[in-house]
Structures are given as C-alpha cells and as structure tokens.
Amino acid sequence: MKQVTVITGTAIPLKRSDVDTDQIIPAEWLKRVERTGFEKGLFSTWRDDRNFVLNDERYAGASILVAGPSFGVGSSREHAVWAIQQYGFDAVIAPSFSDIFRNNCTKNGLVPVVQPIEAVTRLWDAIEADSNVEITIDMERLLVEVPAIGFEESFPMEVQNQYRFLNGLDDVGITLTHAADIDAYESRRPAWLS
C-alpha cells in the first residue's frame, strides 16, 4: 500500500446515492484471475450512456470521486475498490459509505472521506462550475480544502486507519512492524513445536 499524506487533484461529481458494489464493478468482472484490469469494468453499465459523468472529457484525469450518500453498499467485493483505484482515483468523498466497503478502502489504500451532504453538494457545484478546481485531502490534519471556493471541512477517521495511510501499511505491513518480536518469539520456541 502506498503512503498517503496529501492528495491534491481534480474531481468527478457522481451525483448518485445508494451506489452498490455491483454498479461499481458488475459481477461478470469478478471472474478475472488477475488483480488488474478492473478499471475497464468501473461503472461499465452506466458508461454505455454517453452522458454518464465518467464519459465527460472535462473530468479526464480526475483523482477524486465525489459521490452521494450510501456509497459502496451491497456485497463485500474488494474488486470495487480495485476498480476505483485502477481507474485513477485516490479518494472517494461521500456523506456515507457501507462499513464493508469503507473497510476494504482502508485495507487497500483508497481514502474514504466522509462529508455532510451539504458539503458534498457544495463540492459538486464547484466541480461542475470549474472542472479544473483542485481539492486537497490532508491526511495528517484530516481536512478537505478547496481554496478556490474557501472550502475547509474536517473529516472523521479512526486513528488506526489514519496511521495505515500515513505510513503506507496494509495488513501484512502492520504485521511486519512487529517482525523483531515475532523473530524473538520464534527463536525461543521449542524445536518440537515446529
């Protein structure tokens, strides 16, 4: 997992609520053996509509997805997080996330940022008015900033998840921070337990 201290970039306004993981990455994409290439399946059903926001060239290269309430509901598929990341997003801002989706985000390096619906609406308006407006997500201060519109809002995150992002640690990385203790234990363990 890569270290995340500050994310600065443009955004896409996904003005939909209750987006489930099957809408994020349809089930037919779950048959892949590799853990790559999922970006092609991201919102693939919706992308057939040429007016869908991901098809709007103004938002090409955006690294932040700003979505509506209840984002990531449905099944527990990690593929949804992988698809979002592989498309190029580093963070998703929404009023709420399903617990499983949010947990998958923190374990895979996609920053889930909770903002009140009023703040999300303000961000949507700013992005639609200027597709080049930059949003900054500061993981040390747990702050979302959009200087162009005077926007500054804090966001909640558990200390252990903030630590994961700031240090670039997935579950294996966290375990490896205890490598010396594990080695010491293993060196004291009787050979017959091997």
mmCIF file with all atom_site columns, C-alpha atoms in Angstrom:
data_model
loop_
_atom_site.group_PDB
_atom_site.id
_atom_site.type_symbol
_atom_site.label_atom_id
_atom_site.label_alt_id
_atom_site.label_comp_id
_atom_site.label_asym_id
_atom_site.label_entity_id
_atom_site.label_seq_id
_atom_site.pdbx_PDB_ins_code
_atom_site.Cartn_x
_atom_site.Cartn_y
_atom_site.Cartn_z
_atom_site.occupancy
_atom_site.B_iso_or_equiv
_atom_site.pdbx_formal_charge
_atom_site.auth_seq_id
_atom_site.auth_comp_id
_atom_site.auth_asym_id
_atom_site.auth_atom_id
_atom_site.pdbx_PDB_model_num
ATOM 1   C CA . MET A 1 1   ? 0.000   0.000   0.000   1.00 0.00 ? 1   MET A CA 1
ATOM 2   C CA . LYS A 1 2   ? 1.376   3.419   -0.872  1.00 0.00 ? 2   LYS A CA 1
ATOM 3   C CA . GLN A 1 3   ? 1.852   6.108   1.736   1.00 0.00 ? 3   GLN A CA 1
ATOM 4   C CA . VAL A 1 4   ? -0.777  8.870   1.643   1.00 0.00 ? 4   VAL A CA 1
ATOM 5   C CA . THR A 1 5   ? -0.188  12.194  3.355   1.00 0.00 ? 5   THR A CA 1
ATOM 6   C CA . VAL A 1 6   ? -1.829  14.682  0.971   1.00 0.00 ? 6   VAL A CA 1
ATOM 7   C CA . ILE A 1 7   ? -3.959  14.129  -2.121  1.00 0.00 ? 7   ILE A CA 1
ATOM 8   C CA . THR A 1 8   ? -4.448  17.095  -4.426  1.00 0.00 ? 8   THR A CA 1
ATOM 9   C CA . GLY A 1 9   ? -6.344  16.792  -7.665  1.00 0.00 ? 9   GLY A CA 1
ATOM 10  C CA . THR A 1 10  ? -9.435  17.418  -9.688  1.00 0.00 ? 10  THR A CA 1
ATOM 11  C CA . ALA A 1 11  ? -12.663 15.523  -9.112  1.00 0.00 ? 11  ALA A CA 1
ATOM 12  C CA . ILE A 1 12  ? -15.671 13.914  -10.753 1.00 0.00 ? 12  ILE A CA 1
ATOM 13  C CA . PRO A 1 13  ? -19.169 14.670  -9.410  1.00 0.00 ? 13  PRO A CA 1
ATOM 14  C CA . LEU A 1 14  ? -21.027 11.339  -9.217  1.00 0.00 ? 14  LEU A CA 1
ATOM 15  C CA . LYS A 1 15  ? -24.439 12.673  -8.238  1.00 0.00 ? 15  LYS A CA 1
ATOM 16  C CA . ARG A 1 16  ? -25.971 9.333   -7.312  1.00 0.00 ? 16  ARG A CA 1
ATOM 17  C CA . SER A 1 17  ? -26.886 7.814   -3.968  1.00 0.00 ? 17  SER A CA 1
ATOM 18  C CA . ASP A 1 18  ? -27.035 4.171   -2.875  1.00 0.00 ? 18  ASP A CA 1
ATOM 19  C CA . VAL A 1 19  ? -24.369 3.127   -5.379  1.00 0.00 ? 19  VAL A CA 1
ATOM 20  C CA . ASP A 1 20  ? -23.811 -0.575  -4.784  1.00 0.00 ? 20  ASP A CA 1
ATOM 21  C CA . THR A 1 21  ? -20.721 -2.639  -5.491  1.00 0.00 ? 21  THR A CA 1
ATOM 22  C CA . ASP A 1 22  ? -22.425 -4.367  -8.435  1.00 0.00 ? 22  ASP A CA 1
ATOM 23  C CA . GLN A 1 23  ? -22.897 -0.959  -10.052 1.00 0.00 ? 23  GLN A CA 1
ATOM 24  C CA . ILE A 1 24  ? -19.268 -0.075  -9.287  1.00 0.00 ? 24  ILE A CA 1
ATOM 25  C CA . ILE A 1 25  ? -17.961 -3.333  -10.801 1.00 0.00 ? 25  ILE A CA 1
ATOM 26  C CA . PRO A 1 26  ? -20.542 -5.730  -12.289 1.00 0.00 ? 26  PRO A CA 1
ATOM 27  C CA . ALA A 1 27  ? -20.374 -9.405  -11.299 1.00 0.00 ? 27  ALA A CA 1
ATOM 28  C CA . GLU A 1 28  ? -19.067 -10.599 -14.674 1.00 0.00 ? 28  GLU A CA 1
ATOM 29  C CA . TRP A 1 29  ? -15.794 -8.824  -13.890 1.00 0.00 ? 29  TRP A CA 1
ATOM 30  C CA . LEU A 1 30  ? -15.261 -10.958 -10.778 1.00 0.00 ? 30  LEU A CA 1
ATOM 31  C CA . LYS A 1 31  ? -14.190 -13.950 -12.879 1.00 0.00 ? 31  LYS A CA 1
ATOM 32  C CA . ARG A 1 32  ? -10.792 -12.422 -13.659 1.00 0.00 ? 32  ARG A CA 1
ATOM 33  C CA . VAL A 1 33  ? -7.810  -14.350 -12.348 1.00 0.00 ? 33  VAL A CA 1
ATOM 34  C CA . GLU A 1 34  ? -5.525  -11.312 -12.306 1.00 0.00 ? 34  GLU A CA 1
ATOM 35  C CA . ARG A 1 35  ? -5.909  -8.452  -9.879  1.00 0.00 ? 35  ARG A CA 1
ATOM 36  C CA . THR A 1 36  ? -5.510  -5.892  -12.677 1.00 0.00 ? 36  THR A CA 1
ATOM 37  C CA . GLY A 1 37  ? -7.648  -4.508  -15.474 1.00 0.00 ? 37  GLY A CA 1
ATOM 38  C CA . PHE A 1 38  ? -10.705 -3.754  -13.371 1.00 0.00 ? 38  PHE A CA 1
ATOM 39  C CA . GLU A 1 39  ? -10.731 -0.078  -14.404 1.00 0.00 ? 39  GLU A CA 1
ATOM 40  C CA . LYS A 1 40  ? -12.377 -1.145  -17.668 1.00 0.00 ? 40  LYS A CA 1
ATOM 41  C CA . GLY A 1 41  ? -15.331 -2.509  -15.692 1.00 0.00 ? 41  GLY A CA 1
ATOM 42  C CA . LEU A 1 42  ? -15.772 0.519   -13.423 1.00 0.00 ? 42  LEU A CA 1
ATOM 43  C CA . PHE A 1 43  ? -19.422 1.615   -13.734 1.00 0.00 ? 43  PHE A CA 1
ATOM 44  C CA . SER A 1 44  ? -19.436 -0.273  -17.062 1.00 0.00 ? 44  SER A CA 1
ATOM 45  C CA . THR A 1 45  ? -23.231 -0.481  -17.290 1.00 0.00 ? 45  THR A CA 1
ATOM 46  C CA . TRP A 1 46  ? -23.584 3.265   -16.769 1.00 0.00 ? 46  TRP A CA 1
ATOM 47  C CA . ARG A 1 47  ? -20.689 4.070   -19.094 1.00 0.00 ? 47  ARG A CA 1
ATOM 48  C CA . ASP A 1 48  ? -22.777 2.784   -22.015 1.00 0.00 ? 48  ASP A CA 1
ATOM 49  C CA . ASP A 1 49  ? -24.694 6.063   -21.625 1.00 0.00 ? 49  ASP A CA 1
ATOM 50  C CA . ARG A 1 50  ? -22.538 8.684   -23.354 1.00 0.00 ? 50  ARG A CA 1
ATOM 51  C CA . ASN A 1 51  ? -23.918 11.330  -20.969 1.00 0.00 ? 51  ASN A CA 1
ATOM 52  C CA . PHE A 1 52  ? -22.600 9.478   -17.907 1.00 0.00 ? 52  PHE A CA 1
ATOM 53  C CA . VAL A 1 53  ? -20.191 11.696  -15.974 1.00 0.00 ? 53  VAL A CA 1
ATOM 54  C CA . LEU A 1 54  ? -17.156 9.383   -16.427 1.00 0.00 ? 54  LEU A CA 1
ATOM 55  C CA . ASN A 1 55  ? -17.552 9.846   -20.179 1.00 0.00 ? 55  ASN A CA 1
ATOM 56  C CA . ASP A 1 56  ? -17.289 13.639  -19.866 1.00 0.00 ? 56  ASP A CA 1
ATOM 57  C CA . GLU A 1 57  ? -13.868 14.681  -21.165 1.00 0.00 ? 57  GLU A CA 1
ATOM 58  C CA . ARG A 1 58  ? -13.817 17.711  -18.842 1.00 0.00 ? 58  ARG A CA 1
ATOM 59  C CA . TYR A 1 59  ? -13.158 15.335  -15.958 1.00 0.00 ? 59  TYR A CA 1
ATOM 60  C CA . ALA A 1 60  ? -10.392 13.276  -17.579 1.00 0.00 ? 60  ALA A CA 1
ATOM 61  C CA . GLY A 1 61  ? -7.540  12.600  -15.181 1.00 0.00 ? 61  GLY A CA 1
ATOM 62  C CA . ALA A 1 62  ? -9.540  13.320  -12.021 1.00 0.00 ? 62  ALA A CA 1
ATOM 63  C CA . SER A 1 63  ? -8.152  11.605  -8.918  1.00 0.00 ? 63  SER A CA 1
ATOM 64  C CA . ILE A 1 64  ? -11.066 12.198  -6.531  1.00 0.00 ? 64  ILE A CA 1
ATOM 65  C CA . LEU A 1 65  ? -14.603 10.817  -6.853  1.00 0.00 ? 65  LEU A CA 1
ATOM 66  C CA . VAL A 1 66  ? -17.305 12.852  -5.086  1.00 0.00 ? 66  VAL A CA 1
ATOM 67  C CA . ALA A 1 67  ? -20.390 10.667  -4.633  1.00 0.00 ? 67  ALA A CA 1
ATOM 68  C CA . GLY A 1 68  ? -23.762 10.712  -2.925  1.00 0.00 ? 68  GLY A CA 1
ATOM 69  C CA . PRO A 1 69  ? -24.899 9.017   0.294   1.00 0.00 ? 69  PRO A CA 1
ATOM 70  C CA . SER A 1 70  ? -24.536 5.267   0.922   1.00 0.00 ? 70  SER A CA 1
ATOM 71  C CA . PHE A 1 71  ? -21.666 4.672   -1.462  1.00 0.00 ? 71  PHE A CA 1
ATOM 72  C CA . GLY A 1 72  ? -20.398 1.089   -1.784  1.00 0.00 ? 72  GLY A CA 1
ATOM 73  C CA . VAL A 1 73  ? -23.445 -0.704  -0.396  1.00 0.00 ? 73  VAL A CA 1
ATOM 74  C CA . GLY A 1 74  ? -24.067 -4.319  -1.345  1.00 0.00 ? 74  GLY A CA 1
ATOM 75  C CA . SER A 1 75  ? -21.628 -7.188  -1.424  1.00 0.00 ? 75  SER A CA 1
ATOM 76  C CA . SER A 1 76  ? -18.198 -7.206  0.165   1.00 0.00 ? 76  SER A CA 1
ATOM 77  C CA . ARG A 1 77  ? -16.216 -7.429  -3.084  1.00 0.00 ? 77  ARG A CA 1
ATOM 78  C CA . GLU A 1 78  ? -12.794 -5.830  -2.887  1.00 0.00 ? 78  GLU A CA 1
ATOM 79  C CA . HIS A 1 79  ? -12.937 -5.646  -6.676  1.00 0.00 ? 79  HIS A CA 1
ATOM 80  C CA . ALA A 1 80  ? -14.985 -2.438  -6.321  1.00 0.00 ? 80  ALA A CA 1
ATOM 81  C CA . VAL A 1 81  ? -12.091 -0.718  -4.539  1.00 0.00 ? 81  VAL A CA 1
ATOM 82  C CA . TRP A 1 82  ? -9.569  -2.119  -7.023  1.00 0.00 ? 82  TRP A CA 1
ATOM 83  C CA . ALA A 1 83  ? -11.640 -0.835  -9.978  1.00 0.00 ? 83  ALA A CA 1
ATOM 84  C CA . ILE A 1 84  ? -11.886 2.656   -8.500  1.00 0.00 ? 84  ILE A CA 1
ATOM 85  C CA . GLN A 1 85  ? -8.142  2.769   -7.791  1.00 0.00 ? 85  GLN A CA 1
ATOM 86  C CA . GLN A 1 86  ? -7.116  1.307   -11.133 1.00 0.00 ? 86  GLN A CA 1
ATOM 87  C CA . TYR A 1 87  ? -9.240  3.911   -12.917 1.00 0.00 ? 87  TYR A CA 1
ATOM 88  C CA . GLY A 1 88  ? -7.050  6.534   -11.229 1.00 0.00 ? 88  GLY A CA 1
ATOM 89  C CA . PHE A 1 89  ? -8.932  7.619   -8.128  1.00 0.00 ? 89  PHE A CA 1
ATOM 90  C CA . ASP A 1 90  ? -7.023  8.055   -4.857  1.00 0.00 ? 90  ASP A CA 1
ATOM 91  C CA . ALA A 1 91  ? -10.032 9.034   -2.739  1.00 0.00 ? 91  ALA A CA 1
ATOM 92  C CA . VAL A 1 92  ? -13.823 8.951   -2.607  1.00 0.00 ? 92  VAL A CA 1
ATOM 93  C CA . ILE A 1 93  ? -15.720 11.705  -0.824  1.00 0.00 ? 93  ILE A CA 1
ATOM 94  C CA . ALA A 1 94  ? -19.311 10.869  0.173   1.00 0.00 ? 94  ALA A CA 1
ATOM 95  C CA . PRO A 1 95  ? -21.779 11.543  3.005   1.00 0.00 ? 95  PRO A CA 1
ATOM 96  C CA . SER A 1 96  ? -21.673 7.851   3.984   1.00 0.00 ? 96  SER A CA 1
ATOM 97  C CA . PHE A 1 97  ? -20.165 4.508   2.995   1.00 0.00 ? 97  PHE A CA 1
ATOM 98  C CA . SER A 1 98  ? -21.145 0.950   3.735   1.00 0.00 ? 98  SER A CA 1
ATOM 99  C CA . ASP A 1 99  ? -18.965 -0.404  6.543   1.00 0.00 ? 99  ASP A CA 1
ATOM 100 C CA . ILE A 1 100 ? -17.555 -3.256  4.453   1.00 0.00 ? 100 ILE A CA 1
ATOM 101 C CA . PHE A 1 101 ? -16.695 -1.004  1.517   1.00 0.00 ? 101 PHE A CA 1
ATOM 102 C CA . ARG A 1 102 ? -15.053 1.553   3.834   1.00 0.00 ? 102 ARG A CA 1
ATOM 103 C CA . ASN A 1 103 ? -13.034 -1.221  5.494   1.00 0.00 ? 103 ASN A CA 1
ATOM 104 C CA . ASN A 1 104 ? -11.915 -2.511  2.082   1.00 0.00 ? 104 ASN A CA 1
ATOM 105 C CA . CYS A 1 105 ? -10.832 1.031   1.190   1.00 0.00 ? 105 CYS A CA 1
ATOM 106 C CA . THR A 1 106 ? -8.640  1.399   4.262   1.00 0.00 ? 106 THR A CA 1
ATOM 107 C CA . LYS A 1 107 ? -7.023  -2.009  3.699   1.00 0.00 ? 107 LYS A CA 1
ATOM 108 C CA . ASN A 1 108 ? -6.246  -1.271  0.035   1.00 0.00 ? 108 ASN A CA 1
ATOM 109 C CA . GLY A 1 109 ? -5.170  2.376   0.115   1.00 0.00 ? 109 GLY A CA 1
ATOM 110 C CA . LEU A 1 110 ? -8.270  4.165   -1.236  1.00 0.00 ? 110 LEU A CA 1
ATOM 111 C CA . VAL A 1 111 ? -9.069  7.088   1.076   1.00 0.00 ? 111 VAL A CA 1
ATOM 112 C CA . PRO A 1 112 ? -12.761 7.184   2.123   1.00 0.00 ? 112 PRO A CA 1
ATOM 113 C CA . VAL A 1 113 ? -13.676 10.739  3.186   1.00 0.00 ? 113 VAL A CA 1
ATOM 114 C CA . VAL A 1 114 ? -16.998 11.346  4.942   1.00 0.00 ? 114 VAL A CA 1
ATOM 115 C CA . GLN A 1 115 ? -18.503 14.805  4.429   1.00 0.00 ? 115 GLN A CA 1
ATOM 116 C CA . PRO A 1 116 ? -22.003 16.075  5.217   1.00 0.00 ? 116 PRO A CA 1
ATOM 117 C CA . ILE A 1 117 ? -24.384 16.184  2.242   1.00 0.00 ? 117 ILE A CA 1
ATOM 118 C CA . GLU A 1 118 ? -24.286 19.997  2.322   1.00 0.00 ? 118 GLU A CA 1
ATOM 119 C CA . ALA A 1 119 ? -20.505 19.911  1.871   1.00 0.00 ? 119 ALA A CA 1
ATOM 120 C CA . VAL A 1 120 ? -20.755 17.295  -0.904  1.00 0.00 ? 120 VAL A CA 1
ATOM 121 C CA . THR A 1 121 ? -23.360 19.441  -2.702  1.00 0.00 ? 121 THR A CA 1
ATOM 122 C CA . ARG A 1 122 ? -21.044 22.434  -2.450  1.00 0.00 ? 122 ARG A CA 1
ATOM 123 C CA . LEU A 1 123 ? -18.208 20.347  -3.916  1.00 0.00 ? 123 LEU A CA 1
ATOM 124 C CA . TRP A 1 124 ? -20.447 19.129  -6.775  1.00 0.00 ? 124 TRP A CA 1
ATOM 125 C CA . ASP A 1 125 ? -21.384 22.740  -7.578  1.00 0.00 ? 125 ASP A CA 1
ATOM 126 C CA . ALA A 1 126 ? -17.730 23.828  -7.570  1.00 0.00 ? 126 ALA A CA 1
ATOM 127 C CA . ILE A 1 127 ? -16.630 20.909  -9.781  1.00 0.00 ? 127 ILE A CA 1
ATOM 128 C CA . GLU A 1 128 ? -19.448 21.489  -12.267 1.00 0.00 ? 128 GLU A CA 1
ATOM 129 C CA . ALA A 1 129 ? -18.662 25.228  -12.403 1.00 0.00 ? 129 ALA A CA 1
ATOM 130 C CA . ASP A 1 130 ? -14.939 24.570  -12.978 1.00 0.00 ? 130 ASP A CA 1
ATOM 131 C CA . SER A 1 131 ? -13.740 21.065  -13.850 1.00 0.00 ? 131 SER A CA 1
ATOM 132 C CA . ASN A 1 132 ? -10.168 22.169  -13.049 1.00 0.00 ? 132 ASN A CA 1
ATOM 133 C CA . VAL A 1 133 ? -10.923 23.179  -9.463  1.00 0.00 ? 133 VAL A CA 1
ATOM 134 C CA . GLU A 1 134 ? -8.478  21.390  -7.155  1.00 0.00 ? 134 GLU A CA 1
ATOM 135 C CA . ILE A 1 135 ? -9.443  19.566  -3.990  1.00 0.00 ? 135 ILE A CA 1
ATOM 136 C CA . THR A 1 136 ? -6.871  18.783  -1.317  1.00 0.00 ? 136 THR A CA 1
ATOM 137 C CA . ILE A 1 137 ? -7.310  15.977  1.195   1.00 0.00 ? 137 ILE A CA 1
ATOM 138 C CA . ASP A 1 138 ? -4.827  16.302  4.054   1.00 0.00 ? 138 ASP A CA 1
ATOM 139 C CA . MET A 1 139 ? -4.468  13.001  5.919   1.00 0.00 ? 139 MET A CA 1
ATOM 140 C CA . GLU A 1 140 ? -2.367  14.451  8.732   1.00 0.00 ? 140 GLU A CA 1
ATOM 141 C CA . ARG A 1 141 ? -4.885  17.175  9.581   1.00 0.00 ? 141 ARG A CA 1
ATOM 142 C CA . LEU A 1 142 ? -7.934  15.169  8.376   1.00 0.00 ? 142 LEU A CA 1
ATOM 143 C CA . LEU A 1 143 ? -9.074  18.136  6.343   1.00 0.00 ? 143 LEU A CA 1
ATOM 144 C CA . VAL A 1 144 ? -10.639 18.681  2.915   1.00 0.00 ? 144 VAL A CA 1
ATOM 145 C CA . GLU A 1 145 ? -9.760  22.014  1.328   1.00 0.00 ? 145 GLU A CA 1
ATOM 146 C CA . VAL A 1 146 ? -10.803 23.787  -1.866  1.00 0.00 ? 146 VAL A CA 1
ATOM 147 C CA . PRO A 1 147 ? -9.064  27.169  -1.675  1.00 0.00 ? 147 PRO A CA 1
ATOM 148 C CA . ALA A 1 148 ? -10.775 28.444  -4.850  1.00 0.00 ? 148 ALA A CA 1
ATOM 149 C CA . ILE A 1 149 ? -14.157 28.481  -3.074  1.00 0.00 ? 149 ILE A CA 1
ATOM 150 C CA . GLY A 1 150 ? -12.997 28.976  0.516   1.00 0.00 ? 150 GLY A CA 1
ATOM 151 C CA . PHE A 1 151 ? -13.980 25.407  1.442   1.00 0.00 ? 151 PHE A CA 1
ATOM 152 C CA . GLU A 1 152 ? -12.394 23.797  4.503   1.00 0.00 ? 152 GLU A CA 1
ATOM 153 C CA . GLU A 1 153 ? -14.019 20.856  6.295   1.00 0.00 ? 153 GLU A CA 1
ATOM 154 C CA . SER A 1 154 ? -12.629 18.288  8.694   1.00 0.00 ? 154 SER A CA 1
ATOM 155 C CA . PHE A 1 155 ? -13.486 14.621  8.314   1.00 0.00 ? 155 PHE A CA 1
ATOM 156 C CA . PRO A 1 156 ? -13.528 11.712  10.753  1.00 0.00 ? 156 PRO A CA 1
ATOM 157 C CA . MET A 1 157 ? -11.148 8.765   10.566  1.00 0.00 ? 157 MET A CA 1
ATOM 158 C CA . GLU A 1 158 ? -10.153 6.191   13.130  1.00 0.00 ? 158 GLU A CA 1
ATOM 159 C CA . VAL A 1 159 ? -6.607  6.677   14.453  1.00 0.00 ? 159 VAL A CA 1
ATOM 160 C CA . GLN A 1 160 ? -5.517  3.217   13.287  1.00 0.00 ? 160 GLN A CA 1
ATOM 161 C CA . ASN A 1 161 ? -6.748  3.884   9.743   1.00 0.00 ? 161 ASN A CA 1
ATOM 162 C CA . GLN A 1 162 ? -5.112  7.298   9.612   1.00 0.00 ? 162 GLN A CA 1
ATOM 163 C CA . TYR A 1 163 ? -1.898  5.560   10.746  1.00 0.00 ? 163 TYR A CA 1
ATOM 164 C CA . ARG A 1 164 ? -2.273  2.999   7.913   1.00 0.00 ? 164 ARG A CA 1
ATOM 165 C CA . PHE A 1 165 ? -2.497  5.732   5.269   1.00 0.00 ? 165 PHE A CA 1
ATOM 166 C CA . LEU A 1 166 ? 0.240   7.963   6.677   1.00 0.00 ? 166 LEU A CA 1
ATOM 167 C CA . ASN A 1 167 ? 2.640   5.010   6.846   1.00 0.00 ? 167 ASN A CA 1
ATOM 168 C CA . GLY A 1 168 ? 1.501   3.080   3.782   1.00 0.00 ? 168 GLY A CA 1
ATOM 169 C CA . LEU A 1 169 ? 0.677   -0.071  5.731   1.00 0.00 ? 169 LEU A CA 1
ATOM 170 C CA . ASP A 1 170 ? -1.690  -2.819  4.679   1.00 0.00 ? 170 ASP A CA 1
ATOM 171 C CA . ASP A 1 171 ? -2.389  -5.794  6.996   1.00 0.00 ? 171 ASP A CA 1
ATOM 172 C CA . VAL A 1 172 ? 0.883   -7.518  6.065   1.00 0.00 ? 172 VAL A CA 1
ATOM 173 C CA . GLY A 1 173 ? 2.812   -4.279  6.557   1.00 0.00 ? 173 GLY A CA 1
ATOM 174 C CA . ILE A 1 174 ? 1.296   -3.817  10.012  1.00 0.00 ? 174 ILE A CA 1
ATOM 175 C CA . THR A 1 175 ? 2.279   -7.381  10.926  1.00 0.00 ? 175 THR A CA 1
ATOM 176 C CA . LEU A 1 176 ? 5.816   -6.745  9.697   1.00 0.00 ? 176 LEU A CA 1
ATOM 177 C CA . THR A 1 177 ? 6.167   -3.773  12.058  1.00 0.00 ? 177 THR A CA 1
ATOM 178 C CA . HIS A 1 178 ? 6.326   -6.492  14.742  1.00 0.00 ? 178 HIS A CA 1
ATOM 179 C CA . ALA A 1 179 ? 8.980   -8.549  12.910  1.00 0.00 ? 179 ALA A CA 1
ATOM 180 C CA . ALA A 1 180 ? 11.541  -8.249  15.715  1.00 0.00 ? 180 ALA A CA 1
ATOM 181 C CA . ASP A 1 181 ? 9.028   -9.515  18.305  1.00 0.00 ? 181 ASP A CA 1
ATOM 182 C CA . ILE A 1 182 ? 7.967   -12.366 16.004  1.00 0.00 ? 182 ILE A CA 1
ATOM 183 C CA . ASP A 1 183 ? 11.610  -13.356 15.403  1.00 0.00 ? 183 ASP A CA 1
ATOM 184 C CA . ALA A 1 184 ? 12.330  -13.224 19.147  1.00 0.00 ? 184 ALA A CA 1
ATOM 185 C CA . TYR A 1 185 ? 9.331   -15.446 19.874  1.00 0.00 ? 185 TYR A CA 1
ATOM 186 C CA . GLU A 1 186 ? 10.290  -17.910 17.151  1.00 0.00 ? 186 GLU A CA 1
ATOM 187 C CA . SER A 1 187 ? 13.869  -18.127 18.470  1.00 0.00 ? 187 SER A CA 1
ATOM 188 C CA . ARG A 1 188 ? 12.574  -19.100 21.962  1.00 0.00 ? 188 ARG A CA 1
ATOM 189 C CA . ARG A 1 189 ? 10.017  -21.608 20.695  1.00 0.00 ? 189 ARG A CA 1
ATOM 190 C CA . PRO A 1 190 ? 10.955  -25.249 21.312  1.00 0.00 ? 190 PRO A CA 1
ATOM 191 C CA . ALA A 1 191 ? 12.002  -27.109 18.162  1.00 0.00 ? 191 ALA A CA 1
ATOM 192 C CA . TRP A 1 192 ? 9.317   -29.789 18.708  1.00 0.00 ? 192 TRP A CA 1
ATOM 193 C CA . LEU A 1 193 ? 6.627   -27.113 18.030  1.00 0.00 ? 193 LEU A CA 1
ATOM 194 C CA . SER A 1 194 ? 7.936   -26.525 14.510  1.00 0.00 ? 194 SER A CA 1
#
